[in-house]
Structure formats: C-alpha cells, structure tokens
Amino acid sequence: MRRTFALLAAGVLTAASLAPTGASAQPGDTSARADGRSAATARATALPNRTPAADKRSGKPPAGPNPYLALLPDPSRADYAGWQRWLAAKGDERAARQTAQRGAAPAPLTVTEAEPAGTYGVNDTPATAQRVDRFGTGGRGNPRARVVGTLSPERVPVTEIPATAEDDGSIPLARDTGVGSTVPGIATSAEIGDGPHGSAGSGSGDFDVYRITGTAGKTLTVDVDTPPDTLDSFVVLYDAAGEVVAYNDDSPTGLDSLLTHRFAATGTYYVLVAGFLAVPDDPFDSGSGTGAGSEGPYDVKITTGQADVDVFAVRLAKGDVLGASIAGSGGWISVRDPRGREVHGSAQDASGIYPANTPLPGGGNAVTEHVAEQDGWHYVEVTTGDGAYDITVEAHRPGLEGQRSRQTLFLDFDGARLNTAIFGGPGVRTLSPLRSFLPRWGLTPADENALIDAIVAEVRENLERDLARSGLNSRFELRILNSRDHADPFGQPDVSRVIVGGSIDESGIPTIGIAQSIDPGNFGTEESALVLLDVLSEPAGEEASVNTYLTPASNRIAFIGQAVGNVTSHEAGHFFGDWHVDQFNDTANLMDQGGNPALMFGVGPDGVGGTADDPDVDFGEDVFNPNEGFTGIEDTLSRPAFGLTR
C-alpha cells in the first residue's frame, strides 16, 4: 500500500491509547467496504491543507468551512491544526466572558488531590479514583467543583548523542537512538535542510528520523526547541509498518513541536522531525517529500517513561451534562462512564464551537464533556504533564428541562435568504429551493411532494421515532415541521431549522452541509444548519453525488429521500449535541464524517441505492473521528435524546 501521510490518521483510536497534543491512532483495520476499498486504504489520503506559518499568529480562521461542523466531500483537505488553534482562541474568549458574567455566583466545591506530589499509582484508575463527594445537580450537591493536583511522571535520565550523518530521512535510514531499549531518553541537535533532499538539494524536503522502542502503557515525549524565527517544526510518529500513530505541529505555547503519546502496544516506532509543510509521501523513501518547507537548526529531546494518571469520581444523574477543562500542567482530560469506558478524551479546547449561551466550561489546555445516560459514578481523568494542574468540573441539566416549551425543528425546502456569516460564509446570500434541483436527479416537478414526504419521513425516523423508542429519556419531545405543510416558525422561541436547498456558489461555503454549533445539552435552541444540494446532485461518477448510486433497479425517490434525510439528520445532530464519528470503520452512524458517502447515504452491499439491501443508518455508539483529535466512544443517540426534553 502507498503509505501516504495523512491527518486522516490511519486507524481507530482505542480507549487505551491517549492522543495528547494532536491526533493519535492505532493501525487501521483492513475490513472491506461496500465500495471495495479497505478502511486503511480509504484513510490514506493526501495531506490536508494547513495554515501557512506566516498566518499562524494572525488570529484569522483558516480557509474553508470548519470541519468539525461541516460535512465535507473531501475532509482530507481540511486544516485541522489551524481550526484547533482558532477554536482554542475562541474558547479562551468565551471562558473570559463566562468568568466576568458569573459575578457573585456560589463558589465551586474545592477538592485537593489526595495522592502526594512526587508519586504516582495511587489514583490512576477508575477502581482507585478519588471520589468528589458533595458534587451534583438538582440539590444533590454543588454542581461546580475545582480540583487541584499534581502530575508526577517518572523522571528519566537523558543521554546526549551526536547528530546523525545524512541521509537519515526515512524509516530504513533512521538513527537507532536506543530510547526505550537501552536508554530511557536522548537529546541531540540537528538541522532540517542539510540533507540531500533539502532546498539546496532535490527540493523534495529534508527529514530526520529516529528509531525508538515503545512499551505499552509508557508515554513518549518528543520536545523540539528551535532558535527564534527559524525552523517551524513538525513531528510525526510512525509504527514499524509506516502507519501514522501520532503527530504534532505546535506546542501550546508556540511553533515548536511537543508530541506526547501513550503507547497502546509494545514495538518499534519511528519519530520523524520535519519543517512545516514538508512531509514524506512514503516514510520508507527519503526522497518522497511534497516539497521543501521551513528549514533550520533544532534541539530535540526524546524520552519514554511512566506517566502519572489522576482519576476523580463524580456522581451524575441521568441526563446531566458534564463539562470539564484543565489548566496548568495537564495536557489531556477525559471522561469515563460507570463501566470505565472512555466516552470523551481531549487534548484540545474546542469549546469555541459551543453556542454562546451554553454554561459548559472552556478555556485552558483541554476541554471535555459528556451527557450521562445513566445514574452513577463517572470519572474525570487527567494525564500528560508534569506539575500542578487546575480542573474545572461542572454539571448542568439540559437546556429545556423544566421549561413549558419544546424544541421545534423546521425543515425549509423553499430556499432562504440568510446571513451565511454564522457558518463562516461571506454574508447575506439567497439559496434556491429544493425544487430547483429535481431535474439533476432525473425528477420532475410532479415528484416534489413525494420527495419531500420521503425526506421528512427519514428525518422523523432518525430524530423522532428512534430517539423516543430508545427509552433513554421519558421526557423526550421534538416537533418536526416543514415548509410545505406549515408556516415558517423560525424566529420564534425554541425553533431551530435546517435549510435543504442552495448550492456552494450561492452560499459561498464549499461543503455539503454545515451546522451553526455543536451543543451538548441543547442550550442554544434557535440555531440553523444548511444542506446544500449541488454536490448531492452532481452527475453519476462523483463519489458524493446521490446519482452515483442510482440505477434502473433503484427506487429513485426513496433513495434520494433517504440520502438527503440522513444528511439533514446529521446536521441537526450537530446542534443537538453530536460530534463526528469515524466514517471508515464498519459501524454506519448518522454522525459519520464526510469522505465515505455511501455509508452515510445507506447504500447496501450491492452498491446500488434504493434497493432491498439498503441499511437503515441511525444514531448510536461509535468511536470519535480520529481527524478531530478526540478519543473514546460517542453515543450519538443518547446525547440528543437528553437535549431534546421539556
């Protein structure tokens, strides 16, 4: 297989693997997909666009739609590093506003870690977690807590070694550092650009590769330091097969890279140091780079050792919306459910994606959240760091609970004039209605009502019937209206909408769909989303077009309604609380990210849509999408089931 480096990391994250400071992955599965590709092959896509070094300090959002919110035809083109940086800045701004608005709010419960500083192993698992008593919602305790503690990882000696003579730019040519086998850590100095493929040589890009041994449960740290205004570094960790395991662009404090990764499996690994935007197409070939990027000298320290993991138990009630953020030394924060399963692990602050009125905390190094689907002890876990940390933990009830109103979802098929700036678009635009796209699917105006019926039925099945039948929330309630049968209620309290119509050219947003926010707990009850129809109605042969999966054997209206209804449910799923999940594993989920449209549309094993073997794609449990830097199992059914309450 051509081992193309991708931020679409080649593998599914497991609860046992941590991915601080970037995304991290285990080797991908090779199960065959309906389209004939293996999951690993499907992930091996080109390096996505990334923010140029000159723009990293500008404070501007990256080009293109926000990939956390958008259903992109080709998510490998998204600038995840740039968007993570942008969302973190917005999260800090939101956290500052929250602090100013709290005023004389009751003080949080203060908890001090019981494990003595300088030690580890006391509170490192859910079974040995330190309980946070007197925490809870609904009068059962204080719903806010501040937890302070210290991470004390294993101290390891570092051996100075000389720089390797070039060429050391590939896995076969890697320098054997002895890290993890004969020594716990090394430090060395080197230069990007002095090899035969730097800008003065072939120009394909210079790389330095270091061989190490990883031991399951231990943590790798790669710390790159550079002189000011020289090399903008980038670090990639590969396994012995050349698959991406982890990567890092920038540390939390600057452009120097700081990669940390907890090994899930023992074996041989390779650390690649490069200049920004120069990556190998094949890590086994030092001349396979995509072009010389940033160049200059650097110092690097590579160590492996036992990390300190601190776990705190908080009692949650069914439907509680838990949010936690960490400041100080901690770089990774995670929530585990009563079974000990990781349900949301994070090394980033993506809270800038929440709606403005959510009470969930943000700011700091990393933010996590979870909607509890059962009563009991849940666990907040912190690791990856050395020194004092400060955790904010809060629990809230869903936004509409106790209110007289209920959430309404309005499906607008009539087109709209709206300000697309709420999605990062260019401003006020007019979107054409669903009926404008009927000929592109081989339909006539006489088919419009039948197609609307099919789309509405699919959305009702996904967002109304399935959530009610789950039995998770006895107070679940959602009213679904549409523009053909009902007056437009948007603008009234507790009405959100999905506009099904328009094109990329009309909206100015290059995507299939996009939502306004991700809102665990449904605190922002008046939001919008778009489902654009031009890509979905391209001629057959385009992977993301519904026409590609239609043949004379297809029930055409049923399949178009199913596909568009699933995409519509996906976008509503975002503003009802769901993140993307992995689109390249064997679990079909309505929150699958773009790039594998046959799975989202519900194409069956015969590869033809609108036939008897088409599956019913639903919300449910799946792993978070590895592109977005989260780990754990997301239940995309329970999150909206509790947010849609009254």
XYZ file of C-alpha atoms in Angstrom:
646
model
C 0.000 0.000 0.000
C 1.222 3.504 -0.756
C 1.934 4.923 2.685
C 0.731 8.473 2.196
C 0.941 10.591 5.342
C -2.456 11.881 6.356
C -4.033 13.818 9.156
C -6.818 11.380 8.403
C -4.851 9.145 10.733
C -4.704 5.520 9.691
C -6.595 3.808 12.450
C -9.283 3.900 15.070
C -8.381 5.274 18.473
C -8.971 2.989 21.388
C -9.758 3.869 24.972
C -6.322 2.565 25.913
C -4.454 4.993 23.683
C -4.131 8.659 24.537
C -3.607 11.301 21.918
C -2.374 14.442 23.676
C -1.266 17.422 21.627
C -2.625 16.348 18.285
C -4.322 13.274 16.874
C -3.169 9.769 17.549
C -4.108 6.455 16.043
C -3.579 2.756 16.131
C -3.012 0.748 12.929
C -6.133 0.739 10.769
C -8.347 -2.238 10.136
C -8.374 -3.789 6.689
C -12.004 -4.806 6.508
C -13.517 -4.421 3.063
C -16.040 -1.676 2.446
C -19.018 -1.806 0.105
C -17.092 0.409 -2.311
C -14.245 -2.110 -2.498
C -11.723 -0.125 -0.512
C -10.252 -1.234 2.783
C -10.670 1.118 5.720
C -6.915 1.639 5.881
C -6.709 2.427 2.168
C -9.624 4.847 2.439
C -7.789 6.754 5.139
C -4.560 7.006 3.173
C -5.390 10.331 1.596
C -3.316 13.391 0.846
C -2.081 15.772 3.488
C -4.857 18.265 4.234
C -4.356 21.968 3.753
C -2.760 23.549 6.787
C -2.325 27.105 7.948
C 0.845 28.668 6.482
C 3.413 29.526 9.145
C 3.097 33.212 8.393
C -0.629 33.077 9.224
C -0.357 31.126 12.475
C -0.028 34.272 14.566
C -2.609 36.304 12.625
C -5.668 35.309 14.642
C -7.599 34.653 11.445
C -9.676 31.491 10.971
C -8.268 29.009 8.446
C -9.570 28.941 4.909
C -12.576 26.778 4.177
C -15.502 25.699 6.345
C -14.987 24.486 9.896
C -14.520 20.686 9.500
C -15.942 19.972 12.965
C -19.263 21.428 11.799
C -19.209 20.667 8.078
C -19.987 17.526 6.101
C -17.174 17.923 3.577
C -16.959 15.969 0.318
C -13.221 15.544 0.977
C -12.304 16.088 4.651
C -8.629 15.351 3.905
C -8.441 18.923 2.573
C -9.381 20.444 5.927
C -6.892 22.368 8.058
C -7.465 20.620 11.381
C -4.400 22.111 13.080
C -5.474 25.597 12.082
C -9.051 25.086 13.216
C -7.926 23.622 16.548
C -5.859 26.759 17.089
C -8.761 29.015 16.120
C -11.289 27.200 18.312
C -8.916 27.291 21.295
C -8.620 31.067 20.952
C -12.398 31.379 20.789
C -12.698 29.063 23.789
C -10.422 31.331 25.812
C -12.519 34.347 24.845
C -15.724 32.577 25.828
C -14.234 31.439 29.150
C -13.223 35.021 29.943
C -16.770 36.224 29.272
C -18.199 33.470 31.473
C -15.902 34.457 34.319
C -16.967 38.088 34.036
C -20.654 37.152 33.945
C -20.615 34.843 36.950
C -20.321 37.752 39.336
C -21.343 36.605 42.801
C -22.259 33.060 41.785
C -21.819 30.450 44.533
C -18.246 29.293 44.917
C -17.337 25.894 43.495
C -16.548 22.927 45.672
C -12.760 22.837 46.180
C -11.045 19.446 46.006
C -7.351 18.753 46.545
C -5.782 15.604 45.136
C -5.032 13.091 47.893
C -2.089 11.486 46.061
C 1.105 13.110 47.393
C 3.091 15.211 44.938
C 6.077 13.328 43.536
C 4.272 9.962 43.497
C 2.058 8.094 41.070
C -0.033 4.936 41.108
C -2.451 5.870 43.910
C -5.463 7.206 41.967
C -4.575 6.069 38.463
C -7.673 4.005 37.563
C -11.460 4.240 37.973
C -11.217 1.477 40.595
C -8.867 3.633 42.692
C -10.361 7.020 41.779
C -10.593 9.764 44.365
C -14.272 10.482 44.999
C -15.532 14.041 44.815
C -18.272 13.942 47.434
C -20.957 16.626 47.681
C -20.914 17.201 43.895
C -24.172 17.002 41.957
C -27.156 18.657 40.313
C -30.743 19.159 41.440
C -29.909 19.999 45.024
C -27.896 16.799 45.491
C -24.707 18.806 45.885
C -22.662 21.605 44.400
C -22.768 21.359 40.573
C -19.400 23.101 40.280
C -16.035 21.856 41.512
C -12.441 22.991 41.303
C -9.961 20.130 41.519
C -6.289 20.890 42.086
C -3.484 18.363 41.993
C -0.063 17.483 40.660
C 1.100 15.202 37.880
C 4.326 13.438 38.795
C 5.513 11.306 35.884
C 8.565 9.086 36.062
C 11.796 11.096 35.963
C 14.137 9.696 33.328
C 17.818 10.469 32.651
C 18.668 11.868 29.233
C 21.779 10.873 27.261
C 23.359 13.378 24.888
C 24.118 11.894 21.460
C 25.715 13.463 18.378
C 23.685 14.316 15.292
C 23.284 11.622 12.657
C 25.069 11.973 9.347
C 22.675 12.465 6.442
C 20.775 10.796 4.835
C 18.545 9.819 7.783
C 15.269 10.808 6.158
C 13.328 7.532 6.076
C 12.431 4.525 8.198
C 15.176 2.287 6.680
C 17.768 5.054 7.243
C 16.594 6.020 10.743
C 19.067 6.628 13.575
C 18.742 3.949 16.277
C 18.570 6.065 19.429
C 18.213 3.177 21.878
C 15.325 5.014 23.527
C 13.064 2.509 25.234
C 15.550 -0.350 24.927
C 18.984 0.688 26.239
C 18.297 4.241 27.457
C 15.115 5.992 28.593
C 15.877 9.239 26.796
C 18.221 11.093 24.457
C 18.932 14.678 23.473
C 20.591 15.785 20.272
C 20.934 18.710 17.872
C 20.385 18.582 14.127
C 19.250 20.667 11.191
C 16.381 20.416 8.730
C 17.625 21.363 5.279
C 21.146 19.937 5.382
C 20.237 16.586 3.781
C 20.309 15.653 0.105
C 16.612 16.493 -0.300
C 16.605 19.936 1.304
C 16.084 23.162 -0.643
C 19.746 23.107 -1.737
C 19.383 19.516 -2.993
C 16.478 17.781 -4.688
C 13.992 20.135 -3.015
C 11.546 17.411 -2.060
C 12.083 18.059 1.646
C 14.574 17.072 4.335
C 13.525 14.790 7.203
C 15.315 13.400 10.256
C 14.045 10.032 11.504
C 14.841 8.429 14.881
C 14.129 4.800 15.786
C 12.809 4.042 19.277
C 11.157 1.195 21.202
C 7.745 1.792 22.702
C 6.372 -0.141 25.669
C 2.634 -0.471 26.208
C 1.470 1.861 28.966
C 4.511 4.119 28.822
C 4.455 7.637 27.424
C 6.657 9.058 24.690
C 7.605 12.738 24.733
C 9.261 14.444 21.764
C 10.214 18.031 22.618
C 11.623 20.183 19.796
C 13.231 23.558 20.518
C 14.434 25.991 17.880
C 16.102 29.411 17.808
C 13.613 32.281 17.343
C 12.293 32.846 13.823
C 13.993 29.807 12.309
C 12.555 26.311 11.880
C 8.787 25.826 12.198
C 8.917 22.169 13.212
C 6.516 19.277 12.673
C 6.734 15.814 14.297
C 5.190 12.524 13.181
C 5.277 9.152 14.986
C 5.082 6.054 12.767
C 4.805 2.387 13.629
C 7.014 -0.256 12.002
C 4.588 -0.583 9.078
C 4.867 3.117 8.286
C 1.380 3.987 9.518
C 0.841 7.294 11.317
C 0.396 6.781 15.064
C 0.568 10.387 16.285
C 1.571 13.801 15.059
C 2.094 17.312 16.375
C 2.557 20.673 14.737
C 2.753 23.257 17.530
C 3.042 23.123 21.302
C 0.504 25.051 23.401
C 2.976 27.920 23.749
C 4.441 28.364 20.269
C 5.506 26.943 16.924
C 7.961 24.430 18.415
C 6.557 20.904 18.395
C 5.727 18.941 21.540
C 4.355 15.455 20.903
C 3.247 13.145 23.704
C 1.786 9.704 23.126
C 0.892 6.843 25.451
C 1.770 3.556 23.761
C -1.053 1.039 23.439
C 1.250 -1.661 22.031
C 4.892 -2.600 22.512
C 7.015 -2.416 19.375
C 9.386 -0.430 17.201
C 8.401 3.122 16.313
C 9.907 5.979 14.336
C 9.962 9.684 15.177
C 10.186 11.987 12.150
C 11.158 15.646 12.560
C 10.473 17.938 9.606
C 9.913 21.571 8.681
C 6.368 22.812 8.350
C 4.503 21.518 5.309
C 7.272 19.144 4.165
C 6.086 15.574 4.743
C 7.005 12.290 3.061
C 4.546 10.674 0.734
C 6.213 7.393 1.719
C 8.113 7.254 5.032
C 10.262 4.434 3.589
C 11.610 6.788 0.890
C 13.559 9.879 1.991
C 13.080 11.488 -1.415
C 9.273 11.238 -1.445
C 8.558 14.605 0.158
C 5.975 17.079 -1.009
C 8.472 19.952 -1.268
C 10.969 21.663 0.991
C 9.260 23.561 3.782
C 10.636 25.503 6.723
C 14.322 24.788 7.390
C 16.789 25.442 10.189
C 18.523 24.022 13.275
C 16.776 22.409 16.216
C 17.358 20.633 19.515
C 15.245 17.580 20.292
C 14.688 15.537 23.441
C 13.054 12.099 23.071
C 12.076 10.226 26.233
C 9.836 7.356 27.332
C 8.628 6.821 30.876
C 5.708 6.041 33.138
C 3.068 8.775 33.033
C 1.046 9.852 36.044
C -2.724 9.477 35.579
C -5.081 11.035 38.133
C -8.731 9.943 38.201
C -11.581 11.609 40.101
C -15.074 10.147 40.544
C -18.155 12.395 40.328
C -21.722 11.221 40.817
C -24.009 12.177 37.929
C -27.743 11.846 37.429
C -29.192 10.535 34.196
C -29.246 13.395 31.697
C -26.599 15.509 33.447
C -24.402 17.414 31.014
C -20.856 17.287 32.371
C -18.149 19.682 31.241
C -14.536 19.823 32.369
C -11.491 21.878 31.440
C -7.909 21.721 32.641
C -5.294 24.418 33.091
C -1.741 24.233 34.378
C 0.457 21.257 33.583
C -2.191 18.781 32.424
C -2.469 18.296 28.683
C -5.118 15.574 28.462
C -8.538 15.276 30.079
C -11.085 12.526 29.651
C -14.457 11.322 30.915
C -15.264 7.660 31.580
C -18.726 6.223 32.163
C -19.736 3.980 35.099
C -18.333 0.964 33.211
C -14.958 2.665 32.939
C -15.259 3.209 29.174
C -13.746 6.369 27.799
C -16.584 8.479 26.396
C -14.711 11.678 25.528
C -10.956 12.229 25.682
C -9.410 15.505 24.592
C -6.073 17.283 24.326
C -7.629 20.438 22.893
C -10.046 23.208 23.719
C -12.740 23.051 21.046
C -15.278 24.837 23.260
C -15.264 27.757 20.824
C -17.669 25.623 18.796
C -20.358 25.663 21.514
C -23.244 28.157 21.225
C -22.780 31.451 23.028
C -25.284 30.700 25.800
C -24.038 27.265 26.863
C -22.987 27.117 30.539
C -20.335 24.453 29.851
C -16.780 25.465 30.811
C -13.984 26.160 28.347
C -10.521 27.642 28.202
C -7.294 26.104 29.395
C -5.289 23.338 27.764
C -8.070 20.854 27.065
C -11.837 20.590 27.398
C -14.102 17.544 27.529
C -17.831 16.959 28.013
C -20.340 14.135 28.313
C -24.102 13.599 28.581
C -24.771 10.927 31.216
C -27.187 8.238 30.052
C -27.327 6.568 33.472
C -27.077 7.446 37.149
C -23.868 6.634 38.939
C -20.200 7.404 39.342
C -18.486 8.823 36.298
C -14.775 9.535 36.099
C -12.726 12.571 35.129
C -9.196 11.558 34.189
C -6.183 13.802 33.652
C -2.696 12.941 32.421
C 0.166 14.139 30.197
C 2.052 16.754 32.097
C 4.482 17.395 34.926
C 3.462 19.682 37.755
C 0.402 21.386 39.190
C -2.937 21.404 37.393
C -6.323 23.025 37.981
C -9.531 21.327 36.745
C -12.922 22.973 36.419
C -15.751 20.416 36.580
C -19.398 21.391 36.164
C -22.680 19.522 35.726
C -25.827 21.076 34.256
C -29.289 19.871 33.366
C -30.382 20.044 29.683
C -31.343 23.478 28.419
C -35.105 22.946 28.030
C -35.664 20.767 31.082
C -38.346 22.259 33.295
C -39.479 24.681 30.585
C -43.014 24.776 29.227
C -41.852 24.939 25.624
C -40.472 22.161 23.486
C -37.861 22.092 20.752
C -39.111 22.526 17.191
C -37.073 21.517 14.152
C -38.162 23.235 10.927
C -37.179 21.732 7.581
C -37.131 24.513 4.999
C -37.385 23.318 1.394
C -38.369 26.724 -0.041
C -34.921 28.270 -0.198
C -33.936 31.174 2.020
C -32.197 34.498 2.229
C -29.854 34.446 5.199
C -26.566 35.711 6.530
C -24.117 32.867 5.920
C -21.571 34.540 8.205
C -22.973 32.394 11.021
C -21.312 29.460 9.221
C -18.161 31.373 8.312
C -19.625 32.338 4.935
C -19.377 35.626 3.019
C -22.573 37.290 4.268
C -26.166 37.625 3.104
C -26.959 35.148 0.333
C -30.084 33.767 -1.329
C -30.394 29.987 -1.600
C -32.556 28.290 -4.215
C -35.256 25.815 -3.173
C -35.297 22.033 -3.336
C -37.428 22.079 -6.488
C -34.569 23.695 -8.434
C -32.509 20.523 -8.085
C -35.149 17.978 -9.109
C -34.014 17.747 -12.772
C -30.463 16.993 -11.661
C -31.788 13.782 -10.070
C -33.922 12.927 -13.090
C -37.104 14.046 -11.313
C -39.915 16.351 -12.446
C -41.939 18.988 -10.576
C -44.621 16.341 -10.139
C -42.158 14.375 -7.952
C -41.531 17.198 -5.466
C -44.213 16.250 -2.954
C -43.187 12.598 -2.936
C -39.543 13.568 -2.382
C -40.424 15.940 0.460
C -42.502 13.156 2.009
C -39.507 10.802 1.795
C -37.058 13.315 3.311
C -39.419 14.252 6.141
C -40.127 10.596 6.879
C -36.414 9.823 7.088
C -35.735 12.751 9.431
C -38.692 11.778 11.608
C -37.447 8.195 11.815
C -33.920 9.302 12.719
C -34.638 12.177 15.091
C -38.100 11.492 16.445
C -39.057 7.826 16.387
C -35.629 6.302 17.135
C -34.909 8.708 19.985
C -38.334 8.216 21.538
C -38.120 4.426 21.192
C -34.700 4.346 22.841
C -36.392 4.809 26.209
C -33.429 6.850 27.407
C -35.450 9.932 28.303
C -39.105 9.634 29.292
C -39.500 13.394 28.737
C -38.056 13.373 25.212
C -40.027 15.625 22.889
C -39.338 17.090 19.452
C -41.747 18.672 16.999
C -40.719 18.451 13.310
C -42.356 20.868 10.871
C -41.683 21.567 7.195
C -42.136 24.473 4.794
C -44.667 22.710 2.560
C -47.134 21.893 5.304
C -46.534 24.591 7.915
C -45.971 28.322 8.218
C -42.338 29.224 8.835
C -41.873 29.431 12.625
C -38.164 30.279 12.585
C -37.503 33.306 14.769
C -39.905 32.103 17.430
C -38.528 30.741 20.728
C -37.021 27.248 20.667
C -37.173 26.784 16.899
C -34.102 25.557 15.020
C -34.034 24.919 11.285
C -32.264 23.049 8.534
C -32.406 24.727 5.120
C -32.431 21.998 2.454
C -31.522 23.770 -0.761
C -28.964 26.064 -2.322
C -25.501 25.431 -3.692
C -21.875 26.133 -2.931
C -21.868 29.067 -5.366
C -24.999 30.547 -3.825
C -23.874 30.152 -0.213
C -20.165 30.778 -0.680
C -19.435 27.766 1.556
C -17.656 24.776 -0.065
C -19.426 21.921 1.701
C -22.368 19.545 1.514
C -23.760 20.561 4.890
C -22.830 22.690 7.863
C -24.317 23.458 11.284
C -24.043 26.546 13.441
C -22.673 24.839 16.564
C -22.177 21.622 18.480
C -24.382 21.923 21.540
C -24.373 19.133 24.165
C -27.457 19.680 26.304
C -29.231 21.786 23.632
C -28.736 25.140 25.348
C -28.885 27.096 22.086
C -32.400 26.287 20.951
C -32.657 28.641 17.956
C -29.955 27.600 15.517
C -29.557 26.968 11.790
C -27.928 24.420 9.517
C -27.580 24.040 5.756
C -27.846 21.037 3.463
C -26.638 22.232 0.058
C -27.816 20.180 -2.902
C -25.397 20.813 -5.764
C -22.776 18.221 -4.768
C -25.506 15.730 -3.843
C -26.992 16.081 -7.344
C -23.808 16.059 -9.460
C -23.760 13.638 -12.422
C -23.126 9.974 -11.687
C -19.457 9.208 -11.146
C -18.875 11.809 -8.433
C -18.468 9.897 -5.165
C -20.508 12.345 -3.073
C -23.399 12.505 -5.564
C -26.546 10.517 -4.888
C -26.751 9.878 -8.661
C -23.637 7.689 -8.490
C -25.613 5.021 -6.623
C -28.761 5.093 -8.768
C -29.524 2.535 -11.492
C -32.736 1.428 -13.241
C -33.160 -1.030 -10.346
C -33.329 1.825 -7.805
C -36.398 3.223 -6.138
C -35.174 6.677 -7.068
C -37.364 8.871 -4.857
C -36.986 6.586 -1.840
C -33.191 6.596 -2.093
C -32.813 10.334 -2.695
C -35.138 10.939 0.257
C -33.134 8.548 2.406
C -29.783 10.109 1.479
C -30.889 13.737 1.853
C -32.817 12.849 5.019
C -29.724 11.271 6.544
C -27.577 14.306 5.720
C -30.276 16.574 7.179
C -30.372 14.462 10.362
C -26.570 14.664 10.541
C -26.587 18.465 10.521
C -29.395 18.662 13.087
C -27.420 16.143 15.156
C -24.644 18.706 15.497
C -26.746 21.452 17.055
C -28.425 18.828 19.225
C -25.032 17.850 20.674
C -23.132 15.380 18.464
C -19.558 15.410 17.137
C -18.347 13.453 14.116
C -17.534 9.754 14.395
C -15.279 7.528 12.285
C -16.624 7.105 8.759
C -14.166 4.384 7.732
C -14.890 1.658 10.273
C -17.613 -0.953 9.959
C -20.156 0.967 12.045
C -22.548 3.073 9.998
C -23.642 6.108 12.006
C -25.546 9.248 11.060
C -22.690 11.310 12.509
C -20.049 9.719 10.256
C -17.780 12.390 8.861
C -17.664 13.085 5.119
C -15.434 11.191 2.727
C -17.399 7.928 2.690
C -20.808 9.000 1.337
C -22.088 5.521 0.501
C -22.085 4.733 4.216
C -23.926 7.956 5.100
C -26.483 7.525 2.306
C -27.249 3.930 3.295
C -26.054 2.108 0.169
C -26.294 -1.653 0.640
C -23.792 -4.398 -0.232
C -24.918 -4.455 -3.863
C -23.518 -0.934 -4.288
C -26.858 0.339 -5.588
C -29.054 2.751 -3.673
C -32.790 2.315 -3.415
C -32.772 -1.488 -3.332
C -33.868 -4.017 -0.736
C -30.441 -4.449 0.881
C -30.015 -0.773 1.845
C -29.366 -0.493 5.598
C -31.148 1.853 7.973
C -28.433 4.250 9.153
C -29.122 5.505 12.678
C -27.589 7.342 15.611
C -25.762 5.129 18.118
C -22.385 4.234 19.602
C -19.210 4.722 17.559
C -15.673 5.961 18.099
C -14.932 9.656 17.701
C -13.477 10.636 14.362
C -9.675 10.432 14.649
C -9.178 13.541 12.493
C -10.664 15.746 15.158
C -8.330 14.774 17.987
C -10.824 13.163 20.368
C -10.786 9.602 21.671
C -13.402 7.318 23.167
C -16.869 6.086 22.292
C -19.533 8.666 21.482
C -23.195 7.750 21.854
C -24.741 9.941 19.169
C -28.206 8.678 20.166
C -28.189 9.493 23.882
C -26.742 12.995 23.524
C -29.680 14.435 21.532
C -32.159 12.195 23.370
C -31.485 14.104 26.592
C -31.041 17.511 24.970
C -34.470 17.213 23.344
C -36.500 17.297 26.519
C -39.074 19.518 28.181
